[in-house]
Amino acid sequence: MRLLTRHPVLLGLISGILLDLPFPIAGPLPLWRAVFAWMAFVPLLYGILSEANLQHPRYLRRSALAGYTCGVSWYVLNCYWIYDTMHIYGNVPGPGAAGILLLYSMVLGLYFALFALLMAICRKAFSKAAIVLACAPFFWAAIELAASRITSVPWDQLGYSQVDNFLLTRLAPYTGVYGISFTLMAGNSLLAAALLAHSVHVRLRTGVGTVLLILLLQSGSFVRPKPEPTSDYAVLLQPNLDVGVSNLWVGPEWNENAMQILNQSLVHCTPMIAGMPSVHAAVVQPKCPQDLPAPGLVAWPESPSAFRSNDPRFVALMREIATANRSPVIAGAIGEDETGEYNSAVFTAPDGNIIGRYDKIHLVPFGEFVPYREIFFFAKHLTQQVGDFNRGRYRRVFRANGHEFGIFICYESIFADEVRQFAVNGAQVFVNISDDGWYGDTSAPWQHLNMARMRAIENHRWILRDTNNGVTTAIDPLGRVTYSAPRHENTSLAVRYGYENGLTFYSRNGDVFAGLCGIISIAAIALALRFRLQIKAKVRSH
């Protein structure tokens, strides 16, 4: 390791590779891999703070470059699916798709560079590396918040690696995912402090104590709390429509598809998988009573279907499904009004009347709209699938059968501070409709699922997740996948869920913890810069 301190960029690359291990790669995450989140940053921290690197004349530049290398390499590995999405479904040539992935990684890698630079500035100012390491968790939580607010890409923040850890996720209802990220970075800092300690005794004591603490906290991945109570069931349709194929559904084809959707909505006892729909998961047929009550909800996902909110055929189909099931219906559709088109979810009451629609607020850049159209005028030609939707304005909740439903669409599930507002507005259960077919059989559907699971934990709400081709599932308020439909099948899932009324601290207050980390980070950097100026002044005076 000491030899590598002469090459902190290489240590940054090692950290980037290690950081990919505690996240889903091509399927559900094995529980044992989550432990890498406690050590992934250790090589980077060690390289930045070592005495050998500190003495280098270009210390700050080398440190920032090491952090940048870590960030770029991690984003390339973690978000490799961008290549498939752009190339296979966006019709972008291979070199162009690779260039988009690299550009994406180079832009977001700047956050890692900033983290490393802040650590290096503090190392220059403070004599002890331990003081700097104490700042690391605050810096990291603040930078994750900045990534969420500035570039709006909080994809796979560090804390998501512990979504299956019952002990650590107890922080989420208070701090959001940021508190988990903070704790993980603190563990990395303690391990780095052990390596940087000059005394063998201190090194052993700190290292052994930290490892024992990590093992204790990581044991939460094997804790199994009792199941959450349920009071209703939903029918979630999974049509498994081809992505990128225009479904005109004209004439007899519309009638045929509409009849299939109606019949599928009436199947209230279907084969399912207990937990994640992994390769080896067994599909079982539950024993259902003959006299099932009306479902609490029927849902149709965001999908490439030909549904438009103003189409009389669509209105008639929603009315027929609602009245046949005696249940409210949520359906993904293109919302239309005089202002333009929206990516929407239409809500139909049990009596067949359409109450209204939720228009997606947080659109996917270069997928559902082109930002800064004057600058990126070429994007429409690069990706033939780029939409041109308007942005919604209200986080509406819908009431039916005495219960309140909050709906968010696809990409919106990764924005914790936005999803919580549905709970504040009265939603007793969340419904997340999505089309993850754009990701193909990559890691992205599993990463996306884990982020939705964290929203359930933060707000202590059930989430009914209805997707075009999987993972269609019910997530309980502890973030556990209860039952799910097999992926890539045209089927439906009849799954139980419950309603929750209380508000967690995070639901009420949002990113207060991360904001405090940001304030503390600014204060720490201001103090470090002041010390640095004082040191320079003393040198000049002598």
XYZ file of C-alpha atoms in Angstrom:
542
model
C 0.000 0.000 0.000
C 2.841 2.405 0.836
C 4.288 1.880 -2.633
C 0.923 2.769 -4.137
C 0.789 6.069 -2.252
C 3.178 7.378 -4.877
C 0.367 6.799 -7.357
C -2.869 8.014 -5.705
C -4.646 7.925 -9.075
C -4.176 4.155 -9.141
C -5.628 3.949 -5.633
C -8.581 5.988 -6.866
C -9.098 3.459 -9.648
C -9.032 0.594 -7.120
C -11.644 2.404 -5.018
C -13.848 2.882 -8.084
C -13.755 -0.852 -8.801
C -14.421 -1.800 -5.176
C -17.302 0.672 -4.994
C -19.158 -1.153 -7.751
C -19.257 -4.413 -5.787
C -21.931 -3.502 -3.170
C -24.440 -2.587 -5.889
C -26.451 -4.878 -8.201
C -24.422 -5.866 -11.275
C -26.717 -8.100 -13.327
C -29.377 -9.237 -10.870
C -30.372 -9.053 -7.190
C -27.475 -8.190 -4.883
C -26.044 -11.085 -2.835
C -26.112 -9.988 0.809
C -22.410 -10.638 1.403
C -21.351 -8.104 -1.230
C -22.846 -5.214 0.746
C -19.824 -5.365 3.087
C -17.633 -3.794 0.374
C -19.407 -0.476 0.969
C -17.486 -0.226 4.269
C -14.079 -0.445 2.604
C -14.412 0.797 -0.974
C -13.167 4.319 -0.200
C -10.240 3.195 1.965
C -7.659 3.096 -0.886
C -8.698 6.577 -2.061
C -8.632 8.040 1.454
C -5.287 6.433 2.184
C -3.787 7.736 -1.042
C -5.050 11.288 -0.497
C -4.027 11.617 3.148
C -0.708 9.750 3.192
C 2.453 11.644 4.062
C 4.053 10.606 0.765
C 1.308 12.283 -1.242
C 1.146 15.302 1.077
C 4.766 16.168 0.330
C 4.226 16.214 -3.430
C 4.433 19.742 -4.949
C 1.149 19.169 -6.820
C -0.642 17.600 -3.886
C -4.054 19.223 -4.403
C -4.109 18.457 -8.119
C -3.042 14.836 -7.615
C -5.660 14.320 -4.926
C -8.475 15.780 -7.029
C -7.361 13.640 -9.993
C -7.395 10.527 -7.789
C -10.961 11.306 -6.720
C -11.951 12.006 -10.304
C -10.507 8.690 -11.465
C -12.497 6.931 -8.746
C -15.711 8.659 -9.763
C -15.380 8.203 -13.519
C -14.439 4.525 -13.202
C -17.320 3.864 -10.793
C -19.931 5.545 -12.996
C -18.705 3.641 -16.058
C -18.985 0.342 -14.163
C -22.198 1.116 -12.294
C -24.063 2.745 -15.181
C -22.766 0.647 -18.063
C -26.408 0.054 -18.958
C -26.516 3.555 -20.462
C -24.639 2.108 -23.433
C -27.293 -0.566 -23.997
C -30.150 1.896 -23.543
C -28.695 4.364 -26.036
C -27.437 1.814 -28.551
C -30.207 -0.806 -28.552
C -33.274 1.286 -27.754
C -32.158 4.804 -28.651
C -30.726 3.806 -32.030
C -27.423 5.540 -31.278
C -24.408 3.993 -33.045
C -22.008 2.063 -30.804
C -19.262 4.738 -30.647
C -21.844 7.424 -29.904
C -23.445 5.350 -27.126
C -20.016 4.720 -25.588
C -19.279 8.445 -25.837
C -22.535 9.297 -24.025
C -21.653 6.878 -21.208
C -18.154 8.332 -20.924
C -19.398 11.933 -20.985
C -22.007 11.110 -18.333
C -19.313 9.534 -16.155
C -16.877 12.406 -16.662
C -19.460 14.989 -15.630
C -20.701 13.177 -12.519
C -17.167 12.106 -11.620
C -16.531 15.758 -10.765
C -18.393 15.213 -7.471
C -15.794 12.632 -6.459
C -13.055 15.049 -7.495
C -14.631 17.705 -5.291
C -14.740 15.301 -2.348
C -11.058 14.459 -2.773
C -10.137 18.122 -3.164
C -11.970 19.084 0.032
C -10.172 16.318 1.902
C -6.823 17.472 0.514
C -7.468 21.116 1.464
C -8.199 20.055 5.029
C -5.117 17.809 5.063
C -2.979 20.791 4.106
C -4.447 22.863 6.916
C -4.681 20.371 9.781
C -1.658 18.480 11.011
C -3.455 15.235 11.869
C -5.078 12.997 9.284
C -7.600 11.876 11.921
C -9.135 15.354 11.961
C -9.561 15.270 8.201
C -11.074 11.778 8.295
C -13.633 13.023 10.814
C -14.799 15.471 8.144
C -15.177 12.833 5.428
C -18.728 11.615 6.344
C -19.993 15.215 6.414
C -18.360 16.020 3.082
C -19.764 12.902 1.438
C -23.350 13.387 2.611
C -23.206 17.027 1.502
C -21.866 16.076 -1.939
C -24.574 13.445 -2.404
C -27.143 16.146 -1.635
C -25.462 18.470 -4.149
C -25.617 15.751 -6.821
C -29.338 15.376 -6.147
C -30.061 19.090 -6.377
C -27.576 20.441 -8.961
C -27.363 17.798 -11.683
C -30.455 15.870 -10.506
C -28.772 12.479 -10.807
C -28.733 10.901 -7.311
C -28.314 7.434 -8.843
C -27.067 4.690 -6.495
C -25.981 6.856 -3.608
C -23.734 4.969 -1.202
C -26.505 4.240 1.313
C -28.558 2.233 -1.195
C -26.015 -0.565 -0.866
C -27.537 -1.312 2.559
C -31.218 -1.433 1.585
C -31.355 -5.020 2.921
C -29.651 -4.092 6.206
C -32.410 -3.811 8.803
C -30.151 -2.121 11.380
C -28.759 0.633 9.149
C -32.036 1.334 7.388
C -33.531 2.325 10.753
C -31.758 5.629 10.089
C -33.673 6.304 6.867
C -37.005 7.427 8.436
C -35.001 10.197 10.139
C -32.086 11.054 7.843
C -33.098 9.587 4.512
C -30.520 7.574 2.614
C -27.932 10.239 3.499
C -27.625 9.023 7.081
C -26.710 5.560 5.839
C -24.148 7.009 3.429
C -22.736 9.040 6.336
C -22.341 5.929 8.479
C -20.668 3.948 5.693
C -18.193 6.740 4.995
C -17.458 6.910 8.732
C -16.569 3.202 8.616
C -14.283 3.799 5.633
C -12.645 6.672 7.502
C -11.964 4.541 10.577
C -10.333 1.830 8.465
C -8.225 4.464 6.690
C -7.262 5.930 10.087
C -6.005 2.497 11.146
C -3.801 2.252 8.054
C -2.488 5.806 8.475
C -1.677 5.446 12.189
C 2.059 5.587 12.960
C 1.838 3.364 16.033
C 1.344 -0.364 15.491
C -0.640 -0.525 18.735
C -3.023 2.227 17.604
C -3.286 0.635 14.158
C -4.291 -2.738 15.570
C -6.672 -1.343 18.142
C -8.416 0.946 15.662
C -8.494 -1.656 12.898
C -9.802 -4.526 15.000
C -12.374 -2.324 16.732
C -13.600 -0.972 13.402
C -13.870 -4.428 11.830
C -15.900 -5.680 14.803
C -18.183 -2.647 14.598
C -18.663 -3.161 10.855
C -19.496 -6.840 11.334
C -22.017 -5.921 14.021
C -23.740 -3.329 11.830
C -23.581 -5.516 8.732
C -25.290 -8.318 10.623
C -28.476 -6.308 10.133
C -28.592 -7.821 6.632
C -29.525 -11.138 8.241
C -32.177 -9.798 10.640
C -35.700 -10.825 9.633
C -38.434 -8.758 11.338
C -41.962 -10.139 11.314
C -44.129 -9.395 8.256
C -45.949 -6.069 8.076
C -49.754 -6.297 8.416
C -51.890 -6.013 5.288
C -55.523 -5.041 4.797
C -56.140 -5.081 1.035
C -54.856 -6.448 -2.251
C -54.038 -4.974 -5.643
C -53.961 -6.354 -9.182
C -50.847 -5.106 -10.996
C -50.817 -5.735 -14.750
C -47.489 -6.490 -16.439
C -48.058 -6.351 -20.238
C -44.418 -6.978 -21.286
C -44.779 -4.823 -24.404
C -41.797 -4.390 -26.699
C -39.847 -1.189 -26.091
C -39.379 1.086 -29.073
C -42.143 -0.547 -31.118
C -45.034 1.668 -32.152
C -48.255 0.099 -30.917
C -50.892 1.739 -33.058
C -53.683 -0.513 -31.824
C -56.058 0.512 -34.582
C -59.389 -1.080 -35.396
C -59.712 -4.754 -34.404
C -56.232 -4.691 -32.815
C -57.380 -2.130 -30.254
C -60.436 -4.205 -29.359
C -58.342 -7.359 -29.022
C -55.784 -5.723 -26.739
C -58.454 -3.964 -24.685
C -60.236 -7.269 -24.097
C -56.987 -8.904 -23.004
C -56.305 -6.081 -20.525
C -59.831 -6.331 -19.119
C -59.625 -10.107 -18.733
C -56.215 -9.888 -17.092
C -57.479 -7.311 -14.585
C -60.169 -9.770 -13.498
C -57.657 -12.493 -12.603
C -57.308 -11.911 -8.879
C -55.260 -14.980 -7.956
C -52.092 -15.391 -10.000
C -48.745 -17.228 -9.898
C -46.112 -15.244 -8.028
C -42.613 -15.332 -6.572
C -41.908 -14.864 -2.877
C -39.320 -12.071 -2.822
C -37.100 -11.166 -5.750
C -37.758 -12.658 -9.216
C -34.218 -14.012 -9.570
C -33.138 -16.775 -11.928
C -33.578 -19.525 -9.339
C -36.773 -18.156 -7.756
C -39.678 -20.602 -7.740
C -43.040 -19.511 -9.096
C -45.901 -20.623 -6.868
C -49.671 -20.602 -7.217
C -51.179 -19.256 -3.968
C -54.326 -20.755 -2.490
C -56.994 -18.113 -2.905
C -60.532 -18.198 -1.483
C -63.380 -18.294 -3.967
C -65.129 -15.190 -2.625
C -62.349 -12.598 -2.825
C -63.512 -9.025 -2.172
C -62.981 -6.316 -4.774
C -59.309 -5.350 -5.047
C -58.184 -2.096 -3.493
C -56.557 -1.108 -6.789
C -55.990 -2.220 -10.373
C -52.927 -0.708 -12.075
C -51.574 -0.555 -15.620
C -47.899 0.557 -15.820
C -46.050 3.211 -17.728
C -45.553 1.418 -21.040
C -45.343 1.920 -24.810
C -49.103 1.361 -25.198
C -51.272 3.646 -27.309
C -53.164 5.128 -24.348
C -54.059 8.822 -24.544
C -56.104 10.473 -21.840
C -58.518 12.190 -24.262
C -59.124 9.136 -26.436
C -62.785 8.018 -25.994
C -61.671 4.384 -26.389
C -59.231 4.765 -23.487
C -61.878 6.442 -21.312
C -64.322 3.626 -22.089
C -61.710 0.951 -21.298
C -60.856 2.528 -17.933
C -64.551 2.746 -17.077
C -65.079 -0.899 -17.985
C -62.099 -2.124 -15.936
C -63.104 -0.032 -12.906
C -66.750 -1.091 -12.888
C -65.985 -4.744 -13.643
C -63.590 -4.907 -10.673
C -65.516 -2.416 -8.490
C -62.100 -0.869 -7.855
C -60.106 2.271 -8.636
C -57.801 1.996 -11.660
C -54.463 3.703 -12.283
C -53.147 3.623 -15.844
C -50.068 5.111 -17.458
C -51.012 7.200 -20.489
C -50.057 10.260 -22.473
C -51.919 13.140 -20.871
C -53.281 15.740 -23.274
C -54.648 19.240 -22.855
C -54.372 22.619 -24.522
C -50.823 23.124 -23.191
C -49.389 19.970 -24.773
C -48.563 16.394 -23.801
C -47.528 14.891 -20.458
C -46.274 11.555 -19.203
C -49.234 10.840 -16.958
C -51.040 8.419 -14.692
C -54.821 8.570 -15.039
C -56.913 7.765 -11.936
C -60.380 6.245 -12.416
C -62.819 5.812 -9.510
C -64.651 2.487 -8.866
C -67.803 3.936 -10.476
C -65.916 4.427 -13.757
C -65.524 8.205 -13.559
C -62.032 9.557 -14.246
C -61.136 11.694 -11.233
C -58.010 13.206 -12.740
C -54.421 12.484 -13.605
C -50.959 12.940 -12.173
C -48.531 14.495 -14.650
C -44.907 13.479 -14.193
C -42.908 16.361 -12.737
C -39.313 15.121 -12.870
C -38.758 14.217 -16.507
C -35.804 12.235 -17.844
C -33.417 14.543 -19.740
C -32.775 13.391 -23.326
C -35.473 10.767 -22.811
C -38.650 12.756 -22.194
C -37.389 16.225 -23.060
C -34.282 17.935 -24.420
C -32.808 20.404 -21.887
C -31.299 23.598 -23.249
C -32.687 22.754 -26.660
C -30.751 25.569 -28.342
C -27.448 24.032 -27.205
C -28.335 20.348 -27.641
C -30.142 20.804 -30.930
C -28.490 17.615 -32.227
C -30.016 15.367 -29.520
C -33.222 14.859 -31.489
C -31.207 13.403 -34.335
C -29.018 11.263 -32.087
C -31.847 9.571 -30.207
C -34.941 8.856 -32.228
C -36.886 8.048 -29.055
C -36.495 11.456 -27.332
C -39.890 12.669 -26.142
C -41.136 16.208 -25.859
C -43.312 16.180 -22.743
C -44.348 19.101 -20.597
C -43.483 19.037 -16.916
C -46.260 18.471 -14.386
C -46.738 20.943 -11.543
C -48.686 19.293 -8.712
C -48.056 16.196 -6.592
C -51.697 15.209 -6.459
C -53.073 12.405 -4.348
C -56.314 10.632 -5.257
C -59.039 9.366 -2.930
C -61.107 6.229 -3.470
C -62.875 3.848 -1.084
C -61.794 5.992 1.867
C -58.052 5.796 1.069
C -55.500 8.168 -0.439
C -53.147 7.098 -3.248
C -49.916 8.862 -4.252
C -48.470 8.090 -7.694
C -44.972 8.693 -9.002
C -43.665 7.627 -12.384
C -40.469 5.718 -13.196
C -37.364 7.939 -12.711
C -39.115 10.008 -10.019
C -38.576 7.163 -7.544
C -34.907 8.128 -7.103
C -35.741 11.590 -5.717
C -36.359 11.110 -2.012
C -37.236 14.713 -1.180
C -39.891 14.733 -3.895
C -41.507 11.367 -3.166
C -41.924 12.220 0.525
C -44.231 15.081 -0.452
C -46.900 12.583 -1.496
C -46.974 11.343 2.102
C -47.177 14.934 3.358
C -50.103 15.472 0.987
C -51.940 12.553 2.588
C -51.029 9.470 0.534
C -51.515 6.291 2.591
C -49.945 4.065 -0.060
C -47.537 4.821 -2.911
C -48.000 3.535 -6.461
C -44.910 3.575 -8.671
C -45.607 2.850 -12.340
C -42.558 2.335 -14.542
C -41.253 0.995 -17.843
C -37.845 -0.505 -17.070
C -37.743 -2.227 -20.441
C -35.380 0.529 -21.603
C -32.706 -0.981 -19.354
C -32.813 -4.466 -20.877
C -31.314 -7.308 -18.837
C -28.714 -5.120 -17.137
C -28.175 -4.047 -13.547
C -30.389 -0.974 -13.920
C -33.801 -2.569 -13.128
C -32.377 -3.916 -9.864
C -30.703 -0.626 -8.984
C -33.949 1.191 -9.750
C -35.895 -1.251 -7.575
C -33.558 -0.746 -4.603
C -33.974 3.011 -4.772
C -37.757 2.606 -4.745
C -37.395 0.302 -1.743
C -35.575 3.060 0.138
C -38.527 5.409 -0.492
C -40.768 2.883 1.272
C -38.429 2.823 4.272
C -38.008 6.596 4.497
C -41.754 7.237 4.510
C -42.951 3.978 6.129
C -45.325 3.344 3.232
C -46.236 0.360 1.135
C -45.223 0.787 -2.501
C -47.131 -0.995 -5.255
C -44.621 -1.090 -8.090
C -46.187 -1.856 -11.456
C -43.790 -2.188 -14.398
C -44.039 -3.086 -18.062
C -41.705 -6.094 -17.871
C -40.508 -6.344 -14.246
C -39.786 -5.954 -11.433
C -43.540 -5.770 -10.646
C -43.923 -6.166 -6.894
C -45.247 -4.959 -3.551
C -42.706 -3.381 -1.196
C -43.531 -3.210 2.501
C -42.764 -0.221 4.788
C -39.465 -1.871 5.813
C -38.343 -1.972 2.182
C -38.803 -5.707 1.682
C -39.956 -7.150 -1.622
C -42.885 -9.316 -0.545
C -44.161 -10.969 -3.723
C -43.316 -10.265 -7.337
C -44.285 -11.336 -10.863
C -41.845 -13.266 -13.074
C -39.933 -10.890 -15.338
C -40.518 -10.651 -19.089
C -43.943 -12.301 -18.923
C -47.327 -10.982 -19.949
C -49.087 -11.525 -16.647
C -50.643 -9.843 -13.637
C -49.795 -9.901 -9.958
C -52.436 -10.015 -7.221
C -50.566 -8.932 -4.108
C -51.505 -7.831 -0.622
C -50.602 -4.474 0.929
C -51.666 -2.081 3.682
C -52.386 1.604 4.323
C -50.292 3.843 6.595
C -51.274 7.190 8.100
C -48.334 8.419 10.187
C -45.535 10.661 8.951
C -41.900 9.876 9.646
C -39.429 12.604 10.585
C -38.020 12.408 7.065
C -41.483 12.694 5.478
C -42.179 15.851 7.473
C -38.775 17.520 7.237
C -36.945 16.139 4.228
C -33.182 16.477 3.824
C -32.500 18.268 7.106
C -29.674 15.891 8.032
C -27.929 16.238 4.670
C -28.399 19.996 4.843
C -26.724 20.099 8.262
C -23.856 18.065 6.829
C -23.545 20.702 4.119
C -23.395 23.526 6.670
C -20.782 21.693 8.736
C -18.780 20.996 5.577
C -18.756 24.655 4.599
C -17.649 25.600 8.117
C -14.869 22.990 8.059
C -13.543 24.211 4.704
C -13.729 27.842 5.808
C -11.739 26.954 8.931
C -9.210 24.980 6.880
C -8.702 27.853 4.447
C -8.283 30.269 7.336
C -5.636 28.057 8.941
C -3.934 27.723 5.567
C -3.769 31.492 5.143
C -2.391 31.885 8.650
C 0.330 29.330 7.932
C 1.298 31.120 4.728
C 1.377 34.448 6.573
C 3.735 33.025 9.210
C 6.024 31.607 6.518
C 6.214 34.983 4.780
C 6.913 36.815 8.058
C 9.920 34.613 8.666
